[in-house]
Short mmCIF file of C-alpha atoms in Angstrom, two decimals:
data_model
loop_
_atom_site.label_atom_id
_atom_site.label_comp_id
_atom_site.label_asym_id
_atom_site.label_seq_id
_atom_site.Cartn_x
_atom_site.Cartn_y
_atom_site.Cartn_z
CA MET A 858 17.79 39.60 -15.17
CA ASN A 859 14.15 39.21 -14.25
CA ILE A 860 12.66 36.81 -11.70
CA ALA A 861 11.69 34.25 -14.34
CA ASP A 862 15.29 34.02 -15.56
CA ILE A 863 16.59 33.71 -12.00
CA MET A 864 14.14 30.89 -11.26
CA THR A 865 15.16 29.15 -14.49
CA VAL A 866 18.83 29.29 -13.53
CA ILE A 867 18.09 28.05 -10.00
CA GLY A 868 15.99 25.21 -11.40
CA PHE A 869 18.71 24.26 -13.87
CA VAL A 870 21.39 24.25 -11.17
CA ALA A 871 19.14 22.16 -8.88
CA VAL A 872 18.54 19.59 -11.60
CA VAL A 873 22.24 19.40 -12.42
CA LEU A 874 23.09 18.95 -8.73
CA LEU A 875 20.48 16.23 -8.40
CA ILE A 876 21.86 14.41 -11.42
CA VAL A 877 25.42 14.71 -10.10
CA ILE A 878 24.36 13.40 -6.69
CA LEU A 879 22.48 10.46 -8.21
CA LEU A 880 25.40 9.65 -10.51
CA SER A 881 27.81 9.82 -7.59
CA ILE A 882 25.64 7.49 -5.54
CA GLY A 883 25.30 5.17 -8.52
CA VAL A 884 29.06 5.07 -9.09
CA TYR A 885 29.65 4.40 -5.40
CA ILE A 886 27.08 1.58 -5.31
CA PHE A 887 28.51 0.17 -8.56
CA PHE A 888 31.97 -0.24 -7.10
CA VAL A 889 30.63 -1.51 -3.77
CA ASP A 890 28.52 -4.14 -5.53
CA ARG A 891 31.30 -5.11 -7.95
CA THR A 892 33.84 -5.67 -5.19
CA GLN A 893 31.69 -7.31 -2.51
CA ARG A 894 32.01 -11.09 -2.17
CA GLN A 895 28.68 -12.15 -0.69
CA HIS A 896 26.22 -11.87 -3.59
CA PRO A 897 27.19 -13.17 -7.07
CA VAL A 898 24.21 -11.38 -8.65
CA LEU A 899 25.50 -7.99 -7.46
CA ARG A 900 29.06 -8.74 -8.61
CA ASN A 901 27.86 -9.46 -12.16
CA TYR A 902 25.01 -6.96 -12.25
CA PRO A 903 25.84 -4.00 -9.99
CA ILE A 904 22.94 -1.69 -9.13
CA VAL A 905 20.49 -3.59 -11.36
CA GLY A 906 20.86 -6.65 -9.14
CA ARG A 907 19.52 -4.64 -6.23
CA VAL A 908 16.15 -4.51 -7.98
CA ARG A 909 15.98 -8.29 -7.66
CA TYR A 910 16.59 -8.17 -3.92
CA PHE A 911 14.05 -5.36 -3.54
CA PHE A 912 11.27 -7.43 -5.13
CA GLU A 913 12.39 -10.51 -3.22
CA LYS A 914 12.07 -8.51 0.00
CA ILE A 915 8.52 -7.37 -0.72
CA GLY A 916 7.52 -10.70 -2.28
CA PRO A 917 5.30 -11.84 0.64
CA GLU A 918 3.35 -8.58 0.51
CA LEU A 919 2.98 -8.77 -3.28
CA ARG A 920 1.68 -12.32 -3.08
CA GLN A 921 -0.64 -11.53 -0.19
CA TYR A 922 -2.26 -8.49 -1.79
CA PHE A 923 -1.92 -9.01 -5.54
CA PHE A 924 -1.15 -12.54 -6.69
CA ASN A 925 -2.70 -15.06 -4.28
CA ASN A 926 -6.41 -15.59 -4.83
CA ASP A 927 -8.81 -15.16 -1.93
CA ARG A 928 -8.61 -18.79 -0.80
CA GLU A 929 -4.99 -19.85 -1.31
CA GLY A 930 -2.98 -17.56 0.99
CA LYS A 931 -1.10 -19.19 3.87
CA PRO A 932 -1.23 -19.57 6.80
CA ILE A 933 -4.63 -17.84 6.70
CA SER A 934 -6.23 -17.01 3.36
CA ARG A 935 -7.45 -13.52 2.53
CA ASN A 936 -11.01 -14.85 2.53
CA ASP A 937 -10.73 -16.26 6.07
CA TYR A 938 -8.82 -13.19 7.23
CA GLN A 939 -11.61 -10.90 6.03
CA HIS A 940 -14.28 -12.99 7.74
CA ILE A 941 -12.40 -12.68 11.04
CA VAL A 942 -12.03 -8.91 10.59
CA LYS A 943 -15.72 -8.48 9.71
CA LYS A 944 -16.81 -10.33 12.84
CA ALA A 945 -14.46 -8.24 14.97
CA LYS A 946 -14.95 -4.84 13.38
CA TYR A 947 -18.57 -4.88 12.22
CA LYS A 948 -20.00 -7.67 14.39
CA ARG A 949 -21.48 -9.31 11.33
CA ASP A 950 -20.28 -11.71 8.69
CA VAL A 951 -22.66 -12.09 5.77
CA LYS A 952 -21.63 -12.65 2.18
CA GLY A 953 -23.34 -12.47 -1.17
CA PHE A 954 -23.76 -14.59 -4.28
CA GLY A 955 -22.38 -17.92 -3.03
CA SER A 956 -19.57 -19.93 -1.54
CA GLN A 957 -16.02 -19.89 -2.89
CA ARG A 958 -15.34 -23.37 -1.54
CA ASP A 959 -14.27 -25.95 -4.12
CA PHE A 960 -17.00 -28.56 -3.67
CA GLU A 961 -15.15 -31.03 -5.89
CA GLU A 962 -12.40 -31.31 -3.28
CA PRO A 963 -12.72 -33.83 -0.42
CA GLY A 964 -13.68 -32.45 2.96
CA TYR A 965 -15.97 -32.49 5.98
CA TYR A 966 -19.58 -31.30 5.92
CA ILE A 967 -22.15 -30.69 8.66
CA ARG A 968 -25.36 -32.66 8.24
CA ASN A 969 -28.31 -30.33 8.07
CA SER A 970 -31.72 -31.32 9.42
CA MET A 971 -34.89 -31.25 7.37
CA PHE A 972 -36.52 -29.74 10.43
CA PRO A 973 -34.07 -27.21 11.93
CA LYS A 974 -34.61 -25.60 15.29
CA LEU A 975 -36.29 -22.22 15.47
CA THR A 976 -34.41 -19.42 17.22
CA GLU A 977 -36.82 -19.49 20.14
CA GLU A 978 -36.20 -23.25 20.54
CA LEU A 979 -32.47 -22.82 21.14
CA ARG A 980 -31.26 -23.48 24.67
CA MET A 981 -29.11 -20.47 25.46
CA ASP A 982 -28.73 -17.78 28.08
CA ARG A 983 -31.18 -15.11 26.91
CA LYS A 984 -30.71 -12.82 29.90
CA THR A 985 -27.02 -11.93 29.64
CA LYS A 986 -26.44 -9.11 27.19
CA GLN A 987 -23.19 -7.39 26.33
CA THR A 988 -22.59 -3.85 25.11
CA THR A 989 -19.70 -3.28 22.74
CA ASN A 990 -18.67 -0.80 20.07
CA ARG A 991 -18.82 -1.75 16.41
CA TYR A 992 -18.28 0.04 13.12
CA LEU A 993 -21.14 0.75 10.74
CA LEU A 994 -19.98 0.88 7.14
CA VAL A 995 -21.71 3.70 5.23
CA LYS A 996 -19.70 3.91 1.98
CA ASP A 997 -16.68 2.05 0.63
CA PRO A 998 -15.49 4.00 -2.45
CA LEU A 999 -12.54 2.89 -4.56
CA PHE A 1000 -10.22 5.90 -4.39
CA THR A 1001 -11.10 7.62 -1.13
CA GLN A 1002 -11.21 6.55 2.50
CA ARG A 1003 -14.20 4.37 3.38
CA GLU A 1004 -16.91 6.14 5.34
CA GLU A 1005 -17.83 4.41 8.58
CA HIS A 1006 -18.66 5.41 12.10
CA LEU A 1007 -18.47 3.78 15.51
CA GLU A 1008 -21.68 2.95 17.30
CA GLU A 1009 -22.62 1.31 20.57
CA ASP A 1010 -24.22 -2.09 20.14
CA GLU A 1011 -26.03 -4.30 22.63
CA SER A 1012 -26.62 -7.95 21.86
CA PRO A 1013 -27.04 -11.29 23.62
CA ALA A 1014 -23.74 -12.78 24.74
CA TYR A 1015 -24.78 -16.14 23.26
CA LEU A 1016 -23.68 -18.05 26.33
CA LEU A 1017 -24.70 -21.63 27.01
CA ASP A 1018 -27.77 -22.25 29.10
CA GLU A 1019 -26.80 -22.43 32.75
CA GLU A 1020 -27.89 -26.06 32.93
CA GLU A 1021 -25.45 -26.90 30.13
CA THR A 1022 -22.45 -25.26 31.75
CA ILE A 1023 -19.31 -27.26 30.97
CA VAL A 1024 -17.60 -28.29 34.20
CA ILE A 1025 -13.85 -28.97 34.16
CA GLY A 1026 -12.51 -30.78 37.21
CA GLU A 1027 -15.85 -31.48 38.81
CA ASN A 1028 -14.14 -33.34 41.67
CA CYS A 1029 -11.72 -30.49 42.37
CA LYS A 1030 -12.14 -28.10 45.26
CA TYR A 1031 -12.49 -25.24 42.76
CA PRO A 1032 -13.88 -26.58 39.46
CA PHE A 1033 -13.72 -24.45 36.31
CA LEU A 1034 -17.17 -23.55 34.93
CA ALA A 1035 -17.27 -22.63 31.23
CA ARG A 1036 -20.37 -20.90 29.86
CA GLY A 1037 -18.96 -20.61 26.36
CA GLN A 1038 -17.10 -23.12 24.20
CA ILE A 1039 -14.53 -20.75 22.70
CA GLY A 1040 -11.44 -19.35 24.42
CA MET A 1041 -8.02 -17.92 23.63
CA SER A 1042 -5.22 -20.38 23.03
CA ALA A 1043 -1.85 -20.08 24.70
CA MET A 1044 -0.08 -16.82 23.83
CA SER A 1045 2.62 -15.59 26.18
CA TYR A 1046 3.40 -12.08 27.27
CA GLY A 1047 6.74 -11.59 25.60
CA SER A 1048 5.68 -13.29 22.41
CA LEU A 1049 2.88 -10.70 22.37
CA GLY A 1050 3.33 -7.20 23.69
CA ASP A 1051 1.61 -5.79 26.76
CA ARG A 1052 -0.92 -3.79 24.74
CA ALA A 1053 -1.98 -6.87 22.76
CA ILE A 1054 -2.37 -8.99 25.90
CA THR A 1055 -4.28 -6.18 27.63
CA ALA A 1056 -6.67 -5.68 24.70
CA LEU A 1057 -7.33 -9.42 24.49
CA SER A 1058 -7.89 -9.71 28.24
CA LYS A 1059 -10.32 -6.80 28.32
CA GLY A 1060 -12.13 -7.96 25.19
CA LEU A 1061 -12.62 -11.49 26.48
CA GLY A 1062 -13.81 -10.01 29.76
CA ILE A 1063 -16.42 -7.92 27.93
CA ALA A 1064 -17.66 -10.97 26.00
CA LYS A 1065 -17.95 -13.10 29.17
CA GLY A 1066 -17.95 -16.88 29.18
CA ALA A 1067 -14.51 -17.12 27.56
CA TRP A 1068 -11.01 -17.64 28.91
CA MET A 1069 -7.42 -16.88 27.99
CA ASN A 1070 -4.44 -19.18 28.26
CA THR A 1071 -1.27 -17.44 29.44
CA GLY A 1072 1.08 -19.52 27.34
CA GLU A 1073 4.26 -20.85 28.90
CA GLY A 1074 5.63 -17.35 29.57
CA GLY A 1075 3.95 -17.01 32.95
CA LEU A 1076 1.07 -14.98 34.34
CA SER A 1077 1.49 -11.23 33.84
CA ASP A 1078 -0.46 -8.24 35.15
CA TYR A 1079 -1.70 -7.69 31.59
CA HIS A 1080 -3.48 -11.05 31.51
CA LEU A 1081 -5.39 -9.87 34.58
CA LYS A 1082 -6.38 -6.46 33.17
CA GLY A 1083 -9.76 -7.72 31.98
CA ASP A 1084 -12.36 -9.62 33.96
CA THR A 1085 -11.84 -12.94 32.20
CA ASP A 1086 -11.02 -16.47 33.31
CA ILE A 1087 -7.39 -17.53 33.11
CA ILE A 1088 -5.74 -20.88 32.42
CA MET A 1089 -2.10 -20.67 33.43
CA GLN A 1090 0.13 -22.79 31.28
CA ILE A 1091 3.25 -24.37 32.78
CA GLY A 1092 5.85 -25.33 30.19
CA PRO A 1093 9.12 -27.27 30.60
CA GLY A 1094 10.89 -23.98 31.38
CA MET A 1095 8.48 -23.55 34.33
CA PHE A 1096 8.41 -19.79 33.79
CA GLY A 1097 6.58 -17.97 36.54
CA VAL A 1098 6.68 -20.93 38.94
CA ARG A 1099 10.42 -21.54 39.27
CA ASP A 1100 13.23 -20.53 41.57
CA LYS A 1101 16.46 -18.82 40.57
CA GLU A 1102 18.06 -22.17 39.75
CA GLY A 1103 15.21 -23.13 37.44
CA ASN A 1104 13.61 -25.69 39.77
CA PHE A 1105 9.86 -25.95 40.25
CA ASN A 1106 8.66 -23.58 42.99
CA TRP A 1107 5.65 -25.03 44.78
CA ASP A 1108 5.22 -21.96 47.00
CA GLU A 1109 4.99 -19.71 43.94
CA LEU A 1110 2.46 -22.08 42.39
CA LEU A 1111 0.29 -21.82 45.49
CA GLU A 1112 0.47 -18.01 45.44
CA LYS A 1113 -0.59 -17.96 41.78
CA SER A 1114 -3.51 -20.31 42.52
CA LYS A 1115 -4.93 -17.83 45.02
CA ILE A 1116 -5.66 -15.32 42.24
CA PRO A 1117 -9.47 -15.46 41.73
CA GLN A 1118 -9.31 -15.12 37.93
CA LEU A 1119 -6.97 -18.10 37.64
CA LYS A 1120 -9.30 -21.06 37.12
CA ALA A 1121 -7.00 -23.89 36.00
CA PHE A 1122 -3.44 -24.95 35.19
CA GLU A 1123 -2.21 -26.58 32.00
CA VAL A 1124 0.97 -28.68 31.79
CA LYS A 1125 2.39 -28.18 28.31
CA LEU A 1126 4.04 -31.26 26.85
CA ALA A 1127 4.10 -29.99 23.27
CA GLN A 1128 2.63 -27.47 20.86
CA GLY A 1129 1.50 -28.25 17.33
CA ALA A 1130 3.79 -25.72 15.69
CA LYS A 1131 6.79 -26.61 17.83
CA THR A 1132 7.08 -29.99 19.46
CA ARG A 1133 10.00 -28.65 21.41
CA GLY A 1134 10.66 -26.10 24.10
CA GLY A 1135 9.82 -22.48 23.41
CA HIS A 1136 12.20 -19.75 22.27
CA VAL A 1137 12.23 -15.99 22.81
CA ASP A 1138 14.96 -13.76 21.34
CA ALA A 1139 17.06 -11.67 23.72
CA GLU A 1140 15.68 -8.35 22.44
CA LYS A 1141 12.21 -9.39 23.59
CA VAL A 1142 13.34 -10.29 27.12
CA THR A 1143 12.87 -6.98 28.87
CA GLU A 1144 13.39 -6.42 32.59
CA GLU A 1145 9.66 -6.88 33.15
CA ILE A 1146 9.40 -10.08 31.15
CA ALA A 1147 12.45 -11.46 32.92
CA ARG A 1148 10.82 -10.69 36.29
CA ILE A 1149 7.58 -12.43 35.30
CA ARG A 1150 9.37 -15.47 33.90
CA MET A 1151 12.01 -15.46 36.63
CA VAL A 1152 14.95 -15.48 34.19
CA GLU A 1153 17.87 -13.22 33.30
CA PRO A 1154 16.90 -10.09 31.32
CA HIS A 1155 18.16 -9.38 27.78
CA THR A 1156 19.11 -13.03 27.31
CA SER A 1157 17.59 -15.46 24.81
CA ILE A 1158 15.26 -17.98 26.44
CA ASP A 1159 15.15 -21.59 25.30
CA SER A 1160 13.06 -23.92 27.41
CA PRO A 1161 13.75 -27.66 27.22
CA ASN A 1162 11.51 -29.90 25.14
CA ARG A 1163 10.52 -31.98 28.18
CA PHE A 1164 9.96 -31.54 31.89
CA PRO A 1165 12.83 -32.96 33.95
CA GLU A 1166 10.26 -33.98 36.61
CA PHE A 1167 8.75 -36.82 34.57
CA ASP A 1168 9.51 -39.00 31.55
CA ASP A 1169 6.48 -41.29 31.24
CA ALA A 1170 2.69 -41.21 31.72
CA PRO A 1171 2.60 -42.50 35.35
CA SER A 1172 5.15 -39.91 36.55
CA LEU A 1173 3.33 -37.21 34.54
CA PHE A 1174 0.05 -38.15 36.22
CA ASN A 1175 1.70 -38.05 39.65
CA PHE A 1176 2.92 -34.52 38.90
CA ILE A 1177 -0.56 -33.47 37.75
CA GLU A 1178 -2.08 -35.03 40.85
CA ARG A 1179 0.28 -33.10 43.11
CA VAL A 1180 -0.44 -29.77 41.37
CA ARG A 1181 -4.19 -30.42 41.70
CA GLU A 1182 -3.93 -31.28 45.40
CA HIS A 1183 -1.61 -28.33 46.05
CA THR A 1184 -3.89 -25.75 44.41
CA GLY A 1185 -7.38 -27.26 44.53
CA LYS A 1186 -7.89 -26.28 40.90
CA PRO A 1187 -8.24 -28.34 37.71
CA VAL A 1188 -5.07 -29.38 35.93
CA GLY A 1189 -4.88 -30.25 32.25
CA MET A 1190 -2.21 -31.17 29.75
CA LYS A 1191 -1.45 -29.93 26.26
CA ILE A 1192 -0.32 -32.55 23.76
CA VAL A 1193 0.46 -33.12 20.11
CA VAL A 1194 -0.65 -36.51 18.81
CA GLY A 1195 1.68 -38.56 16.63
CA SER A 1196 -0.46 -41.69 16.09
CA HIS A 1197 -3.39 -43.69 17.45
CA LEU A 1198 -0.87 -45.69 19.50
CA ASP A 1199 0.09 -42.59 21.51
CA ALA A 1200 -3.54 -41.74 22.22
CA ASP A 1201 -4.35 -45.32 23.14
CA ASP A 1202 -1.40 -45.59 25.53
CA LEU A 1203 -2.38 -42.33 27.25
CA ALA A 1204 -5.96 -43.48 27.79
CA LYS A 1205 -4.83 -46.93 28.93
CA GLN A 1206 -2.53 -45.39 31.54
CA MET A 1207 -5.40 -43.22 32.81
CA LYS A 1208 -7.53 -46.33 33.20
CA GLU A 1209 -4.86 -48.38 34.95
CA THR A 1210 -3.61 -45.68 37.33
CA GLY A 1211 -6.97 -44.06 38.08
CA LYS A 1212 -5.17 -40.75 37.64
CA GLY A 1213 -4.80 -38.21 34.89
CA PRO A 1214 -5.69 -34.70 33.76
CA ASP A 1215 -9.00 -32.91 34.13
CA PHE A 1216 -8.72 -31.74 30.53
CA ILE A 1217 -6.55 -32.48 27.51
CA THR A 1218 -5.74 -29.76 25.00
CA VAL A 1219 -5.15 -31.43 21.65
CA ASP A 1220 -3.07 -29.10 19.50
CA GLY A 1221 -2.94 -29.79 15.77
CA GLY A 1222 0.24 -29.60 13.76
CA GLU A 1223 -1.21 -26.69 11.78
CA GLY A 1224 -1.12 -24.50 14.89
CA GLY A 1225 0.81 -21.25 14.94
CA THR A 1226 3.81 -20.02 16.89
CA GLY A 1227 5.84 -16.90 17.46
CA ALA A 1228 9.08 -18.70 16.63
CA SER A 1229 9.91 -22.24 15.62
CA TYR A 1230 11.76 -24.30 13.03
CA GLN A 1231 10.46 -25.15 9.56
CA GLU A 1232 10.96 -28.89 9.93
CA LEU A 1233 8.88 -28.93 13.13
CA THR A 1234 6.06 -26.65 11.97
CA ASP A 1235 5.64 -28.49 8.66
CA SER A 1236 6.14 -32.17 9.42
CA VAL A 1237 5.95 -33.11 13.11
CA GLY A 1238 2.60 -33.94 14.71
CA LEU A 1239 -0.80 -34.72 13.20
CA PRO A 1240 -3.24 -31.98 12.16
CA ILE A 1241 -6.27 -31.47 14.38
CA LYS A 1242 -8.84 -33.35 12.25
CA SER A 1243 -6.69 -36.45 12.49
CA ALA A 1244 -5.50 -36.06 16.08
CA LEU A 1245 -8.78 -35.12 17.74
CA PRO A 1246 -10.78 -38.24 16.75
CA LEU A 1247 -7.92 -40.47 17.86
CA VAL A 1248 -7.89 -39.01 21.37
CA ASP A 1249 -11.68 -39.07 21.72
CA TYR A 1250 -11.84 -42.65 20.46
CA ALA A 1251 -9.07 -43.85 22.79
CA LEU A 1252 -10.61 -42.25 25.88
CA LYS A 1253 -13.99 -43.82 25.11
CA LYS A 1254 -12.42 -47.19 24.35
CA HIS A 1255 -10.82 -47.34 27.82
CA GLY A 1256 -13.85 -45.91 29.61
CA VAL A 1257 -12.25 -42.69 30.89
CA ARG A 1258 -13.86 -40.12 28.57
CA ASN A 1259 -16.27 -38.98 31.29
CA ARG A 1260 -13.34 -37.98 33.51
CA VAL A 1261 -11.73 -35.55 31.11
CA LYS A 1262 -12.73 -32.68 28.86
CA ILE A 1263 -11.07 -32.16 25.48
CA ILE A 1264 -10.02 -28.75 24.17
CA ALA A 1265 -9.15 -28.64 20.46
CA SER A 1266 -6.92 -26.10 18.74
CA GLY A 1267 -5.54 -25.69 15.24
CA LYS A 1268 -6.95 -23.08 12.83
CA LEU A 1269 -10.49 -23.39 14.21
CA TYR A 1270 -11.33 -19.74 13.61
CA SER A 1271 -14.83 -19.99 12.07
CA PRO A 1272 -18.10 -21.40 13.49
CA ASP A 1273 -18.24 -24.29 11.01
CA ARG A 1274 -14.70 -25.37 11.89
CA VAL A 1275 -15.60 -25.23 15.58
CA ALA A 1276 -18.77 -27.27 15.01
CA ILE A 1277 -16.83 -29.98 13.18
CA ALA A 1278 -14.27 -30.12 16.00
CA LEU A 1279 -17.06 -30.47 18.57
CA ALA A 1280 -18.58 -33.32 16.54
CA MET A 1281 -15.18 -35.01 16.41
CA GLY A 1282 -15.02 -35.12 20.19
CA ALA A 1283 -14.00 -31.72 21.51
CA ASP A 1284 -15.87 -30.10 24.38
CA LEU A 1285 -14.18 -26.72 23.96
CA VAL A 1286 -12.04 -24.93 21.39
CA ASN A 1287 -8.95 -22.72 21.66
CA ILE A 1288 -8.15 -20.04 19.07
CA ALA A 1289 -4.95 -18.00 18.78
CA ARG A 1290 -4.17 -16.33 15.45
CA ALA A 1291 -7.73 -15.12 14.85
CA PHE A 1292 -7.53 -13.30 18.18
CA MET A 1293 -4.27 -11.73 17.05
CA ILE A 1294 -6.09 -10.50 13.94
CA THR A 1295 -8.79 -8.91 16.11
CA VAL A 1296 -6.15 -6.68 17.71
CA GLY A 1297 -4.53 -5.70 14.43
CA CYS A 1298 -2.36 -8.54 13.06
CA ILE A 1299 -1.87 -8.26 9.27
CA GLN A 1300 0.09 -11.52 8.81
CA ALA A 1301 3.39 -9.72 8.25
CA LEU A 1302 5.07 -12.99 9.37
CA LYS A 1303 7.54 -11.11 11.58
CA CYS A 1304 6.40 -12.56 14.93
CA HIS A 1305 9.88 -13.92 15.67
CA SER A 1306 11.72 -10.67 14.93
CA ASN A 1307 10.30 -8.20 17.47
CA ALA A 1308 9.58 -5.96 14.47
CA CYS A 1309 5.82 -6.49 14.17
CA PRO A 1310 4.65 -3.44 12.17
CA VAL A 1311 1.28 -3.24 13.96
CA GLY A 1312 2.53 -3.64 17.53
CA VAL A 1313 1.03 -7.08 18.27
CA THR A 1314 4.00 -9.47 18.56
CA THR A 1315 6.59 -7.00 19.78
CA THR A 1316 7.79 -5.52 23.04
CA ASP A 1317 9.17 -2.45 21.24
CA PRO A 1318 7.34 0.50 22.86
CA ASP A 1319 7.45 2.60 19.68
CA LEU A 1320 5.90 -0.14 17.55
CA GLN A 1321 3.31 -0.88 20.22
CA LYS A 1322 1.97 2.67 19.92
CA ALA A 1323 0.09 1.47 16.83
CA LEU A 1324 -2.18 -0.70 18.97
CA VAL A 1325 -4.97 1.24 20.71
CA VAL A 1326 -6.30 -0.93 23.52
CA ASP A 1327 -9.60 0.90 23.98
CA GLU A 1328 -10.49 0.30 20.33
CA LYS A 1329 -9.16 -3.24 19.85
CA LYS A 1330 -10.73 -4.67 23.01
CA TYR A 1331 -14.18 -4.30 21.45
CA ARG A 1332 -13.05 -6.10 18.31
CA THR A 1333 -11.97 -9.05 20.43
CA ALA A 1334 -15.33 -9.08 22.22
CA ASN A 1335 -17.26 -8.77 18.95
CA TYR A 1336 -15.37 -11.69 17.45
CA VAL A 1337 -16.11 -14.01 20.38
CA ILE A 1338 -19.79 -13.06 20.48
CA SER A 1339 -20.15 -13.44 16.69
CA MET A 1340 -18.44 -16.84 16.80
CA ARG A 1341 -20.79 -18.08 19.50
CA LYS A 1342 -23.78 -16.72 17.59
CA GLY A 1343 -22.62 -18.54 14.46
CA LEU A 1344 -22.16 -21.75 16.44
CA PHE A 1345 -25.75 -21.61 17.68
CA ARG A 1346 -26.85 -20.88 14.10
CA ILE A 1347 -25.12 -24.03 12.83
CA ALA A 1348 -26.53 -26.08 15.71
CA ALA A 1349 -30.04 -24.95 14.73
CA ALA A 1350 -29.41 -25.93 11.11
CA ALA A 1351 -28.33 -29.39 12.30
CA GLY A 1352 -31.53 -29.74 14.32
CA LEU A 1353 -29.83 -29.21 17.67
CA ASP A 1354 -30.96 -26.83 20.40
CA SER A 1355 -27.38 -26.24 21.60
CA PRO A 1356 -23.86 -26.70 20.18
CA VAL A 1357 -22.96 -28.89 23.18
CA HIS A 1358 -24.92 -31.68 21.46
CA PHE A 1359 -22.77 -32.01 18.37
CA LYS A 1360 -21.87 -35.69 17.92
CA ARG A 1361 -20.17 -37.83 15.31
CA GLU A 1362 -23.41 -38.39 13.40
CA HIS A 1363 -23.71 -34.68 12.66
CA VAL A 1364 -20.67 -34.58 10.38
CA VAL A 1365 -19.86 -36.55 7.22
CA TYR A 1366 -16.78 -36.72 5.04
CA LYS A 1367 -17.04 -36.49 1.25
CA ASP A 1368 -14.16 -37.97 -0.71
CA GLU A 1369 -12.87 -36.94 -4.14
CA LYS A 1370 -15.33 -39.33 -5.83
CA GLY A 1371 -18.35 -37.87 -4.07
CA LYS A 1372 -18.85 -40.79 -1.69
CA THR A 1373 -19.71 -39.85 1.89
CA TRP A 1374 -18.35 -41.45 5.03
CA SER A 1375 -19.56 -41.22 8.60
CA LEU A 1376 -17.11 -40.19 11.32
CA ASP A 1377 -17.44 -43.68 12.82
CA GLU A 1378 -16.20 -45.17 9.55
CA ILE A 1379 -13.32 -42.72 9.48
CA TYR A 1380 -12.41 -43.54 13.09
CA GLN A 1381 -12.18 -47.22 12.19
CA SER A 1382 -10.08 -46.50 9.09
CA MET A 1383 -7.64 -44.53 11.25
CA ILE A 1384 -6.95 -47.30 13.75
CA GLN A 1385 -7.03 -50.35 11.48
CA PRO A 1386 -3.66 -51.70 10.30
CA GLY A 1387 -2.61 -49.78 7.22
CA GLY A 1388 -5.57 -47.45 7.57
CA GLU A 1389 -4.18 -44.72 9.78
CA GLY A 1390 -4.14 -41.41 7.96
CA SER A 1391 -5.97 -42.78 4.90
CA MET A 1392 -8.64 -40.09 5.05
CA ASN A 1393 -7.10 -37.17 6.90
CA ALA A 1394 -8.06 -34.34 4.57
#
């Protein structure tokens, strides 16, 4: 028998064995499916029914990459996702041919000026420059890997002019000075892994003029890795500033306040995506996270949905006042707005007591979260374009707007969205999910599972290996700088020399019939009887 015959026999035997193995597996699965009691589909259609569950499992990925068009994906469309990535990766965000926005739909528009400002007329810091790394795209063929290389890039940081620095807590011993209007929203270490927090901290530090909010999970060493300003959030669980019994620890608060990078504190009453206390699964609560939060390791964490220290505005203000006096630093509060009555009552109490926060973070109901419940994320709390005007209007009505700065958050991840928020009353803007995208997030929607495939929202050390800090930190910096550049570009188009001058008159609302409304008219429609929410698109 020659070699060819031997190989033929071996091949035949191998094929037969393979068929036998596959048939054996099929028979085994058939009987398993037929006898199991959990899935009716598998009992009636053994083996074949598994195809259904396979496609159901990969359904989100199929919709994201194949079936959703560029503008309809949720929570962030492919179009918006790509614009974020382009800013972060290439430090540019130009597009060709025209807009994909549906101009027949109602929405907000920025009023352009017939005589826009020239670049040299803009009031900005022209001295501060930042050096980052960005990718230069050379070729992007269909079937082979795109050709691109990394290059060093120096550009202006696009900071505000020093005379237009935004001061938070101007009467505090240590006021917070913001040279940029964009910062990172609250994202805790534990919800995000150490590599993600480190990359974000270093990237924001490179960009300068920004800040990062620790989230309610406490201040970690990773938040301090980069040279960036920090706002430490204190939630109802009081993580990081509590004793072993869960009571507020004023000595620990004082120690935290001595950290130079820590510029302010934020008392979290609620979050747009979860108007309740936070939750972290047990598998995410490592020994380190437990130490930082001052809780038991490897145990699920559920913080209450309200501070036990206060249950009304006066007692809340007394708590804020004590934290401010104890630390010498500005103290703000994070809220979700339910109606104009809530905003009005808050402002009225500030007027009557003479107390209150140095800043208010208004979080829209469209905000994101690592873990929450469907009924809360979908239906509790107003979205940012409805909530923000109500707070601004109420504070002005009661004459306390000059005492407090407003930070807006809720899917404000592009310069035009930021500009509209500023016109609606915000002084500053917080962004969360776009920053996650800069460090690698692909919207796998597994934030709550500790199984993030790109190492962003996981504490699993093996999964975190995917995230390279020294590469992603530049993407974070590029995104911030590009956003600030775009904001100045929009300000110039509106005839303004700086984005700090956006006011109500710079934005109009177009309804489904093509009629335009000023923001003042919309404000009035929101607070008139029967008018609240009538134009909240």
